[in-house]
Amino acid sequence: MESATALFSLIIALPLLGFLINGLTGLFVESYRNKKQLIGSIASTAVFIPFVIAVYFFINMNAGSEALIYKLFTWMDVGTFSVDVAYRVDQLSVMMTMVVTGVGFLIHIYSMGYMSHDEGYWKFFAYLNLFIFAMLNLVLGNNLLLLFLGWEGVGVCSYLLIGFWYTDMAKSDAAKKAFIYNRIGDFAFLIAMFMVFQTVGSLNFDVILGNLDSFTEGYMVAIGLLMFVGATGKSAQIPLFVWLPDAMAGPTPVSALIHAATMVTSGIYLISRMSPMYAMIPEVMIIISVIGALTAIVAATIAITQNDIKGVLAYSTVSQLGYMFLALGAGGFTAAMFHVVTHAFFKACLFLGSGSVIHAMEHVEHGLHKEGKDVHFDPQDMRFMGGLKKYMPSTYKTFLIATVAIAGIPPLAGFFSKDEVLAMTMNAGFVDGGSWVYMMLWGVGIITAFLTAFYMFRLTLTTFHGSFKLPTKIKEAAGSEKFLHENPWNMTTPLWILAVLAVFGGFLGVPNFIVETFTHEPAHINLLHDWLYKINADYIIEMEHWVEWVLMAVSILIAISGVWLAFRMYNNDQQEESDAKIASRFGGLYSVWKDKYNLDDVYEGLVANPTVKFSDKVLAVFDMKVVDGIVNAIAGTVRLFGSLFRYLQTGVVSSYALAFVIGVIVILYLMIS
Amino acid sequence: METLLNITIYLPLLGIPLILLSKNENMKKWSALLVTSATFLISLPLMFNFDVVNSGAAQYLTEGGRISSTLDIKYLVGLDGLSLLLFMLTTFMGPIVIISSWNSVAKHLSGYLAMLLLLQTASLGVFASLDLLVFYVFFELSLIPMYFLIGIWGGSDRIRATLKFFIYTLVGSLIMLVGLIYVGYDAGSVMSGVNFTLDWRFLSSDIYQIGLVEQTYLFLAFALAFCIKVPLFPFHTWLPYAHTEAPTAGSVVLAAIMLKMGTYGLIRVCLPLFPNAFMEFAPYMATLAVIGIIYGALVAMVQKDVKKLVAYSSVSHLGFVVLGIFALNTVAVQGAIIQMVNHGLSTGALFLIVGMIYDRRHTRMIKDFGGIAKRMPIFTVMFMIATLASIGLPGLNGFVGEFLILNGSFFSELYDNKVFAILAASGVILAAVYMLWMFQRVMFGPLENEENKKLVDLNAREIGLLVPLVIFMFWIGIHPVNFTKYSENQVTELIITSKEKSLAVLETSKTEDLPEWANSFYGVDEKTESESLMVSTN
């Protein structure tokens, strides 16, 4: 193996190795399970070294570099079909690899604190490593099938981790739900692969994207749609998003890593990877944008009504993913990837911060139990929180920074990426053959931006400002604030690193027009755009600079007004009154939001339950009575005739069998001799 | 080498007197294990020395003398690309099956072990025979030990189950026997010097062609026998009965090996002998296969007995295999062959797993379990892997087979209809639903049942017999090339020669006076040109 290949293989191999070491040793050697320091260190190192190697590859690459292909071995090779286990290091995949391993490493460190008291510690870290392994296959695979291996692999890890506390049936339900909804998307993905293979005879990205003209119009549209359906499963878009909020049943570091920063962005990665094809099918692009915008606003309206701290963040994630699809469909592939990266920073920070809060609230509950008070409350319900900033300064500050970032306040990361998403959406209305629909979608995006700023500050203010409400809600918990404390360094350090990234991450993609307006020549301050230009078939910006300035001003104003309103309504312990106020203002609409648009009931009532009922009451009965009944009826008729000859026969099957064996032996003897 | 092949086939029989002579139970079990392990080890060189490039030609041939000068009935065994993997799967499963029943046989241990060994020889014989009469003999012979295994060592309703199994499959094969005798004389009239032959090498060659009308009837006769064996919807109802009543070892052999005789027969016999009928009936067979995939999955979903659930999942999985076979391109047929092995491994493992839990709790009802993951971590991991293999997770074996089959069916010229592959692909969703739902109810949730709190995890014996299966699940999943290479060339050649043969038959038919239905069913007049195009492009 060449040294470069060997070096590269480490990126893939180490997380797998970490999984095997911790998983197998933990499974078979019981004493190993308590060596938590060792287990955590092995797992974290198995992610950190790949991160360093990825950075090395990044440094040795420039925007014009050709993709490096590392073929390890042939995976399948039958007939005309052949596919390799081969990896592709290019500008897009190296960026994703750095995000996955970098954020992944931080979350590993955090988990060493967060999970330190869990008896399944070894299992948890084994799964996390396996997840990283699968995710790296997804982003680095050089063909659709290897990507799909990672795609389903992350799905299984997600399943295992959501249902990590499997003795709770609700949690294992959530795990199963996630897997099955994902499988619906995977089904579409499979069909798309068949169509691709049928047309170009390969699943390699180079071959597919180099032969786009051999696809018929119909096939390309179908493939584009099917892959998008696959993406709606993995990246939680309408109509398949309902699994993601339930997925919060998993331990919080999992929510941060899998269900916010990395796995759920796979769909965006896939479409970005296939962007030259998507750029050729505007009718599919518009569908992607519409779905994205709808998801963004639907999830945002639900987020306003939630009281579960992770629930708000979950819907916020769905909403932000919607933004990414909005950008993809508007030809802003780089903008979408930009938002993937910044979102990974601030949302991971928010989730880990919420984990820190939940950890503290659980500690309060345990403290009360130790005092002999039988107090039970939901440690994720923000109505019991409030005033936490005094007790958890690091968590508060980092959470606030990430909230400012996601709210879109300049110059934090979320501002630049969200602004680019919205600008590209508007731009799609201006390009050749562009549609007015995009301009409407821009409006939807702006409203969502307002809602985002509003519900995120509602969350932060209710949790950290005002006074600690548990003692007033539950009389027995009086004085319980003494149990509140900040978490150890291994939990707060990752928070701070992510918060710093959430502050500065936006400078990767500062829009060029800011400079161009003054210099009147092409600028290159949008680093990400320059980095990904070879891969992403972005639409060209057709808007005048002044339009871009106006758009930017609008999104700043919108964000500030959302924040302002949230401060007015939620800064001083008024959460429940203010929620009631909104509820009465919006009436029925609010209950629709609160009930999450009843989608779960619709799916269960219209698809799941009828299918089970039909299978149970109709098919299973049909199988026994009709299919088997016919067989029995035929047998019965024959037996009727057969009874006439009964006297000729002994009626004992074994004697027939004996006769048969003897016959066989005689024949065999004759033939061999 | 050819001696080695014969030793492999008959060595298990040698174990029978050894068992009968053994004084105590332990010695009986050890002799059975010794014999099956030896059989497996001896069979390994057959795989290592197999000439992959010439996989189309039968290797390690043993050809006995003709039974008489005019009847070309002879002992003829050998291995080629179609049979090698299934042959090896059979020897591989031998020791596993013996170990699996180490502590679970309550009565007549000698008879039990003897039946398993007899079954082993019969199954090996089926896959190695190249004379179709010998094939038939072994095919039937395999029924008898299974009949007793279910009938004596089975569950409470074993008599009804085993009779149903026996008579149903026997009826199918008797019809096949009639077809065989016809083919034998028909082929004998073409071959010089004899008036009866069932030598597969001759029958599958382009010298021997069967007319369209005869092909139709013969195909139906053979296909019926094989479809009952597979079992293909709607001939599957014996399977859930047989599986629920069979002892664990019986279920494992039944699922892993005996069902494959059906799908194997479709490729080995139906394709080369009746290529025109094979191709014209393909859409109908595919329709049944797709119905089976979805129907089997839906019925599996609502089963209350884990073993019955796995049995119905077999109906679904074997539907994939049949779909692949009738797609008739290298990708799909290769997928079907590897999927036969895959199903043997993963469903075999699932039945073993169900057996292990049954040994402990004497129940297989889903509602009796729940939360046992807590008590049995190693068991949980094994069960999880087998489950994921069964639902076709990439990286495990099931995915390779399903993907190749679906991909091949998608562009199959025979179906010329994407609907088959698309509907079949929906099976991947359903498989996740019924397997994970079952898994959840058995393994997850609170541990409430007092009986379940006493469960102990797998012992070394049980781990030892699952680990080899798990290794192969990963091996085939990650590096299937090591396995698909054996059948690659033969499958490619067989498809081409069968297509050519079908064209030749069509040409001949043009000069003949065929009944109206045959003319239109086979499209004798219009179809030839487009089909010749197919051969050239493939």
Coordinates of N, CA, C and O in Angstrom, one line a residue, chain A residues 489-598:
Chain A
W489 N -14.9 20.3 33.8 CA -14.3 20.9 32.6 C -14.5 20.1 31.4 O -14.5 20.7 30.3
N490 N -14.5 18.7 31.5 CA -14.6 18.0 30.2 C -16.0 18.2 29.5 O -16.1 17.9 28.3
M491 N -16.9 18.8 30.3 CA -18.2 19.1 29.6 C -18.2 20.6 29.1 O -18.7 20.9 28.1
T492 N -17.5 21.5 29.9 CA -17.6 22.9 29.5 C -16.6 23.3 28.5 O -16.8 24.1 27.6
T493 N -15.4 22.6 28.4 CA -14.4 22.9 27.4 C -15.0 22.7 26.0 O -14.9 23.6 25.1
P494 N -15.6 21.6 25.7 CA -16.2 21.5 24.3 C -17.2 22.6 24.1 O -17.3 23.1 23.0
L495 N -18.0 23.0 25.1 CA -18.9 24.1 24.9 C -18.2 25.4 24.5 O -18.7 26.0 23.6
W496 N -17.1 25.6 25.1 CA -16.4 26.9 24.8 C -15.8 26.8 23.4 O -15.9 27.8 22.7
I497 N -15.3 25.7 23.1 CA -14.7 25.6 21.7 C -15.8 25.8 20.7 O -15.6 26.5 19.7
L498 N -16.9 25.1 20.9 CA -18.0 25.2 19.9 C -18.5 26.7 19.9 O -18.9 27.2 18.8
A499 N -18.5 27.3 21.0 CA -19.0 28.7 21.1 C -18.1 29.6 20.3 O -18.6 30.5 19.5
V500 N -16.8 29.4 20.4 CA -15.9 30.2 19.7 C -16.1 30.0 18.2 O -16.1 30.9 17.4
L501 N -16.3 28.7 17.8 CA -16.5 28.4 16.4 C -17.8 29.1 15.9 O -18.0 29.5 14.8
A502 N -18.8 29.1 16.8 CA -20.1 29.7 16.5 C -20.0 31.2 16.3 O -20.7 31.8 15.6
V503 N -18.9 31.8 16.9 CA -18.7 33.2 16.7 C -18.0 33.5 15.4 O -18.4 34.3 14.6
F504 N -16.9 32.7 15.2 CA -16.1 33.0 14.0 C -16.4 32.2 12.7 O -15.9 32.5 11.7
G505 N -17.1 31.1 12.9 CA -17.4 30.2 11.7 C -17.9 31.0 10.5 O -17.7 30.5 9.4
G506 N -18.6 32.0 10.8 CA -19.3 32.7 9.7 C -18.3 33.4 8.7 O -18.6 33.7 7.5
F507 N -17.1 33.6 9.2 CA -16.1 34.3 8.3 C -15.6 33.4 7.2 O -14.9 33.9 6.3
L508 N -16.0 32.2 7.2 CA -15.7 31.3 6.1 C -16.4 31.8 4.8 O -16.0 31.5 3.7
G509 N -17.6 32.4 5.0 CA -18.4 32.7 3.9 C -19.0 34.1 3.8 O -20.1 34.3 3.6
V510 N -18.1 35.1 4.1 CA -18.6 36.5 4.0 C -18.9 36.8 2.6 O -18.1 36.5 1.7
P511 N -20.1 37.3 2.3 CA -20.5 37.5 0.9 C -19.5 38.5 0.2 O -19.1 39.5 0.7
N512 N -19.3 38.2 -1.1 CA -18.3 39.0 -1.9 C -18.8 40.4 -2.1 O -18.0 41.3 -2.3
F513 N -20.2 40.5 -2.2 CA -20.7 41.9 -2.6 C -20.3 43.0 -1.6 O -20.2 44.1 -2.0
I514 N -20.0 42.6 -0.4 CA -19.6 43.6 0.6 C -18.4 44.3 0.1 O -18.3 45.6 0.3
V515 N -17.5 43.6 -0.4 CA -16.3 44.2 -1.0 C -16.5 44.8 -2.4 O -16.1 45.9 -2.7
E516 N -17.2 43.9 -3.1 CA -17.4 44.3 -4.6 C -18.1 45.6 -4.8 O -17.8 46.4 -5.7
T517 N -19.0 46.0 -3.9 CA -19.7 47.2 -4.0 C -18.7 48.4 -4.0 O -19.0 49.4 -4.7
F518 N -17.6 48.2 -3.3 CA -16.7 49.4 -3.2 C -15.6 49.3 -4.2 O -15.1 50.3 -4.7
T519 N -15.1 48.1 -4.5 CA -14.0 47.9 -5.4 C -14.4 47.8 -6.9 O -13.7 48.0 -7.8
H520 N -15.7 47.4 -7.1 CA -16.2 47.2 -8.5 C -15.5 46.1 -9.2 O -15.4 46.2 -10.5
E521 N -14.8 45.2 -8.6 CA -14.3 44.1 -9.3 C -14.5 42.9 -8.5 O -14.7 43.0 -7.3
P522 N -14.4 41.7 -9.1 CA -14.7 40.4 -8.4 C -13.9 40.3 -7.1 O -12.6 40.5 -7.1
A523 N -14.5 40.0 -6.0 CA -13.8 39.8 -4.7 C -13.7 38.3 -4.4 O -14.5 37.5 -5.0
H524 N -12.8 38.0 -3.5 CA -12.7 36.6 -3.1 C -12.7 36.5 -1.6 O -11.8 35.8 -1.1
I525 N -13.6 37.1 -1.0 CA -13.6 37.0 0.5 C -14.5 35.8 0.9 O -14.4 35.4 2.1
N526 N -15.3 35.3 0.0 CA -16.1 34.2 0.4 C -15.3 32.9 0.2 O -15.2 32.3 -0.9
L527 N -14.6 32.5 1.3 CA -13.6 31.5 1.2 C -14.3 30.1 0.8 O -13.8 29.4 0.0
L528 N -15.4 29.9 1.4 CA -16.1 28.6 1.1 C -16.5 28.5 -0.3 O -16.3 27.4 -0.9
H529 N -16.9 29.6 -0.9 CA -17.4 29.6 -2.3 C -16.2 29.3 -3.2 O -16.3 28.5 -4.1
D530 N -15.0 29.9 -2.9 CA -13.9 29.6 -3.7 C -13.4 28.2 -3.5 O -12.8 27.6 -4.4
W531 N -13.6 27.7 -2.3 CA -13.1 26.3 -2.0 C -13.9 25.3 -2.7 O -13.4 24.3 -3.2
L532 N -15.2 25.5 -2.8 CA -16.1 24.4 -3.4 C -16.5 24.6 -4.8 O -17.3 23.9 -5.3
Y533 N -15.9 25.6 -5.5 CA -16.4 26.0 -6.8 C -16.4 24.8 -7.8 O -17.2 24.7 -8.7
K534 N -15.4 23.9 -7.6 CA -15.2 22.8 -8.6 C -16.3 21.8 -8.4 O -16.6 21.1 -9.4
I535 N -16.9 21.7 -7.2 CA -17.8 20.6 -7.0 C -19.3 21.1 -7.1 O -20.1 20.4 -7.6
N536 N -19.5 22.3 -6.5 CA -20.9 22.7 -6.5 C -21.3 23.5 -7.7 O -20.6 24.5 -8.0
A537 N -22.3 23.1 -8.3 CA -22.8 23.9 -9.5 C -23.8 25.0 -9.1 O -24.9 25.0 -9.4
D538 N -23.2 25.9 -8.4 CA -24.1 27.0 -7.9 C -24.6 27.9 -9.0 O -24.0 28.1 -10.0
Y539 N -25.8 28.4 -8.8 CA -26.3 29.4 -9.7 C -25.5 30.7 -9.5 O -25.0 31.0 -8.4
I540 N -25.3 31.4 -10.6 CA -24.6 32.6 -10.6 C -25.4 33.7 -10.0 O -26.7 33.7 -10.2
I541 N -24.8 34.6 -9.2 CA -25.6 35.7 -8.6 C -26.0 36.7 -9.6 O -25.1 37.3 -10.2
E542 N -27.3 36.9 -9.8 CA -27.7 37.9 -10.8 C -28.2 39.2 -10.2 O -28.6 40.1 -10.9
M543 N -28.3 39.2 -8.9 CA -28.9 40.4 -8.3 C -27.9 41.5 -8.3 O -26.7 41.3 -8.2
E544 N -28.4 42.7 -8.3 CA -27.6 43.9 -8.2 C -27.1 44.0 -6.7 O -27.7 43.5 -5.8
H545 N -26.0 44.7 -6.5 CA -25.4 44.8 -5.2 C -26.4 45.4 -4.2 O -26.5 45.0 -3.0
W546 N -27.1 46.4 -4.7 CA -28.0 47.1 -3.8 C -29.1 46.2 -3.3 O -29.5 46.3 -2.1
V547 N -29.6 45.3 -4.2 CA -30.6 44.3 -3.7 C -30.0 43.5 -2.6 O -30.7 43.2 -1.6
E548 N -28.8 43.0 -2.8 CA -28.2 42.2 -1.7 C -28.1 43.0 -0.4 O -28.3 42.4 0.7
W549 N -27.7 44.2 -0.5 CA -27.6 45.0 0.7 C -29.0 45.1 1.4 O -29.1 45.0 2.6
V550 N -30.0 45.3 0.6 CA -31.4 45.4 1.1 C -31.8 44.1 1.8 O -32.2 44.1 3.0
L551 N -31.5 43.0 1.1 CA -31.8 41.7 1.7 C -31.1 41.5 3.1 O -31.7 41.1 4.0
M552 N -29.9 41.9 3.1 CA -29.1 41.7 4.3 C -29.7 42.6 5.4 O -29.9 42.1 6.6
A553 N -30.0 43.8 5.1 CA -30.6 44.7 6.1 C -31.9 44.1 6.6 O -32.2 44.1 7.8
V554 N -32.7 43.6 5.7 CA -34.0 43.0 6.1 C -33.8 41.9 7.1 O -34.4 41.8 8.1
S555 N -32.8 41.0 6.7 CA -32.6 39.9 7.6 C -32.1 40.3 9.0 O -32.4 39.7 10.0
I556 N -31.3 41.3 9.0 CA -30.8 41.8 10.3 C -31.9 42.4 11.1 O -32.1 42.1 12.3
L557 N -32.7 43.2 10.5 CA -33.9 43.8 11.2 C -34.8 42.7 11.7 O -35.3 42.8 12.9
I558 N -35.1 41.8 10.9 CA -36.0 40.7 11.3 C -35.4 40.0 12.5 O -36.2 39.7 13.5
A559 N -34.2 39.6 12.5 CA -33.5 38.9 13.6 C -33.6 39.7 14.9 O -34.0 39.2 15.9
I560 N -33.3 41.0 14.7 CA -33.3 41.9 15.9 C -34.7 42.0 16.5 O -34.9 41.9 17.7
S561 N -35.7 42.1 15.6 CA -37.1 42.2 16.1 C -37.5 41.0 16.8 O -38.3 41.0 17.8
G562 N -37.1 39.8 16.3 CA -37.5 38.6 17.0 C -36.9 38.5 18.3 O -37.5 38.1 19.3
V563 N -35.6 38.9 18.4 CA -34.9 38.9 19.7 C -35.6 39.9 20.7 O -35.9 39.6 21.9
W564 N -35.9 41.1 20.2 CA -36.6 42.1 21.0 C -37.9 41.6 21.5 O -38.2 41.8 22.7
L565 N -38.7 41.0 20.7 CA -40.0 40.5 21.1 C -39.8 39.4 22.2 O -40.5 39.4 23.2
A566 N -38.9 38.6 22.0 CA -38.7 37.5 23.0 C -38.3 38.1 24.3 O -38.7 37.6 25.4
F567 N -37.4 39.1 24.3 CA -37.0 39.8 25.5 C -38.2 40.4 26.2 O -38.4 40.3 27.5
R568 N -39.1 41.0 25.5 CA -40.3 41.6 26.1 C -41.2 40.5 26.7 O -41.8 40.8 27.8
M569 N -41.3 39.4 26.1 CA -42.2 38.4 26.6 C -41.7 37.4 27.5 O -42.4 36.7 28.3
Y570 N -40.4 37.2 27.5 CA -39.9 36.0 28.3 C -38.8 36.4 29.3 O -38.2 35.5 29.9
N571 N -38.4 37.6 29.4 CA -37.2 37.9 30.2 C -37.4 37.8 31.7 O -36.5 37.5 32.4
N572 N -38.7 38.0 32.1 CA -38.9 38.1 33.6 C -39.9 37.0 34.1 O -40.9 37.4 34.6
D573 N -39.5 35.8 33.9 CA -40.4 34.7 34.4 C -41.8 34.8 33.9 O -42.7 34.4 34.6
Q574 N -42.0 35.3 32.7 CA -43.4 35.4 32.2 C -43.7 34.3 31.2 O -44.6 34.4 30.4
Q575 N -42.9 33.2 31.2 CA -43.1 32.2 30.1 C -44.6 31.7 30.0 O -45.1 31.8 28.9
E576 N -45.2 31.3 31.1 CA -46.5 30.7 30.9 C -47.5 31.7 30.6 O -48.4 31.4 29.7
E577 N -47.5 32.9 31.1 CA -48.4 33.9 30.7 C -48.3 34.3 29.2 O -49.3 34.4 28.5
S578 N -47.0 34.4 28.8 CA -46.8 34.8 27.4 C -47.2 33.7 26.5 O -47.8 34.0 25.4
D579 N -46.9 32.5 26.8 CA -47.4 31.4 26.0 C -48.9 31.4 25.9 O -49.5 31.2 24.8
A580 N -49.6 31.6 27.0 CA -51.0 31.7 27.0 C -51.5 32.8 26.1 O -52.5 32.7 25.4
K581 N -50.7 33.9 26.2 CA -51.1 35.1 25.3 C -51.0 34.7 23.8 O -51.9 35.0 23.1
I582 N -50.0 34.1 23.5 CA -49.8 33.7 22.1 C -50.9 32.7 21.7 O -51.5 32.8 20.6
A583 N -51.2 31.8 22.6 CA -52.2 30.8 22.4 C -53.6 31.4 22.1 O -54.3 31.0 21.2
S584 N -53.9 32.4 22.9 CA -55.2 33.0 22.7 C -55.2 33.9 21.5 O -56.2 34.0 20.8
R585 N -54.1 34.5 21.1 CA -54.0 35.3 19.9 C -54.2 34.5 18.7 O -54.9 34.8 17.8
F586 N -53.6 33.3 18.7 CA -53.6 32.5 17.5 C -54.7 31.4 17.5 O -55.0 30.7 16.5
G587 N -55.3 31.2 18.7 CA -56.4 30.2 18.8 C -56.1 28.9 18.2 O -55.2 28.2 18.7
G588 N -57.0 28.4 17.3 CA -56.9 27.1 16.8 C -55.5 26.8 16.1 O -55.0 25.7 16.2
L589 N -55.0 27.8 15.5 CA -53.7 27.6 14.9 C -52.6 27.2 15.9 O -51.8 26.3 15.6
Y590 N -52.7 27.8 17.1 CA -51.7 27.5 18.1 C -51.8 26.0 18.5 O -50.8 25.3 18.7
S591 N -53.1 25.5 18.6 CA -53.2 24.1 19.0 C -52.7 23.2 17.9 O -52.2 22.1 18.2
V592 N -52.9 23.6 16.7 CA -52.3 22.8 15.6 C -50.7 22.7 15.8 O -50.1 21.7 15.7
W593 N -50.1 23.9 16.1 CA -48.7 23.9 16.3 C -48.3 23.0 17.5 O -47.4 22.2 17.4
K594 N -49.1 23.2 18.5 CA -48.8 22.5 19.8 C -48.9 21.0 19.6 O -48.1 20.2 20.1
D595 N -49.9 20.6 18.7 CA -50.1 19.2 18.5 C -49.2 18.7 17.3 O -49.4 17.6 16.7
K596 N -48.2 19.5 16.9 CA -47.3 19.1 15.9 C -48.0 18.7 14.6 O -47.6 17.8 13.9
Y597 N -49.0 19.5 14.3 CA -49.8 19.3 13.0 C -50.4 17.9 13.0 O -50.8 17.5 11.9
N598 N -50.4 17.2 14.1 CA -51.1 15.9 14.1 C -50.5 14.9 13.2 O -51.2 13.9 12.8

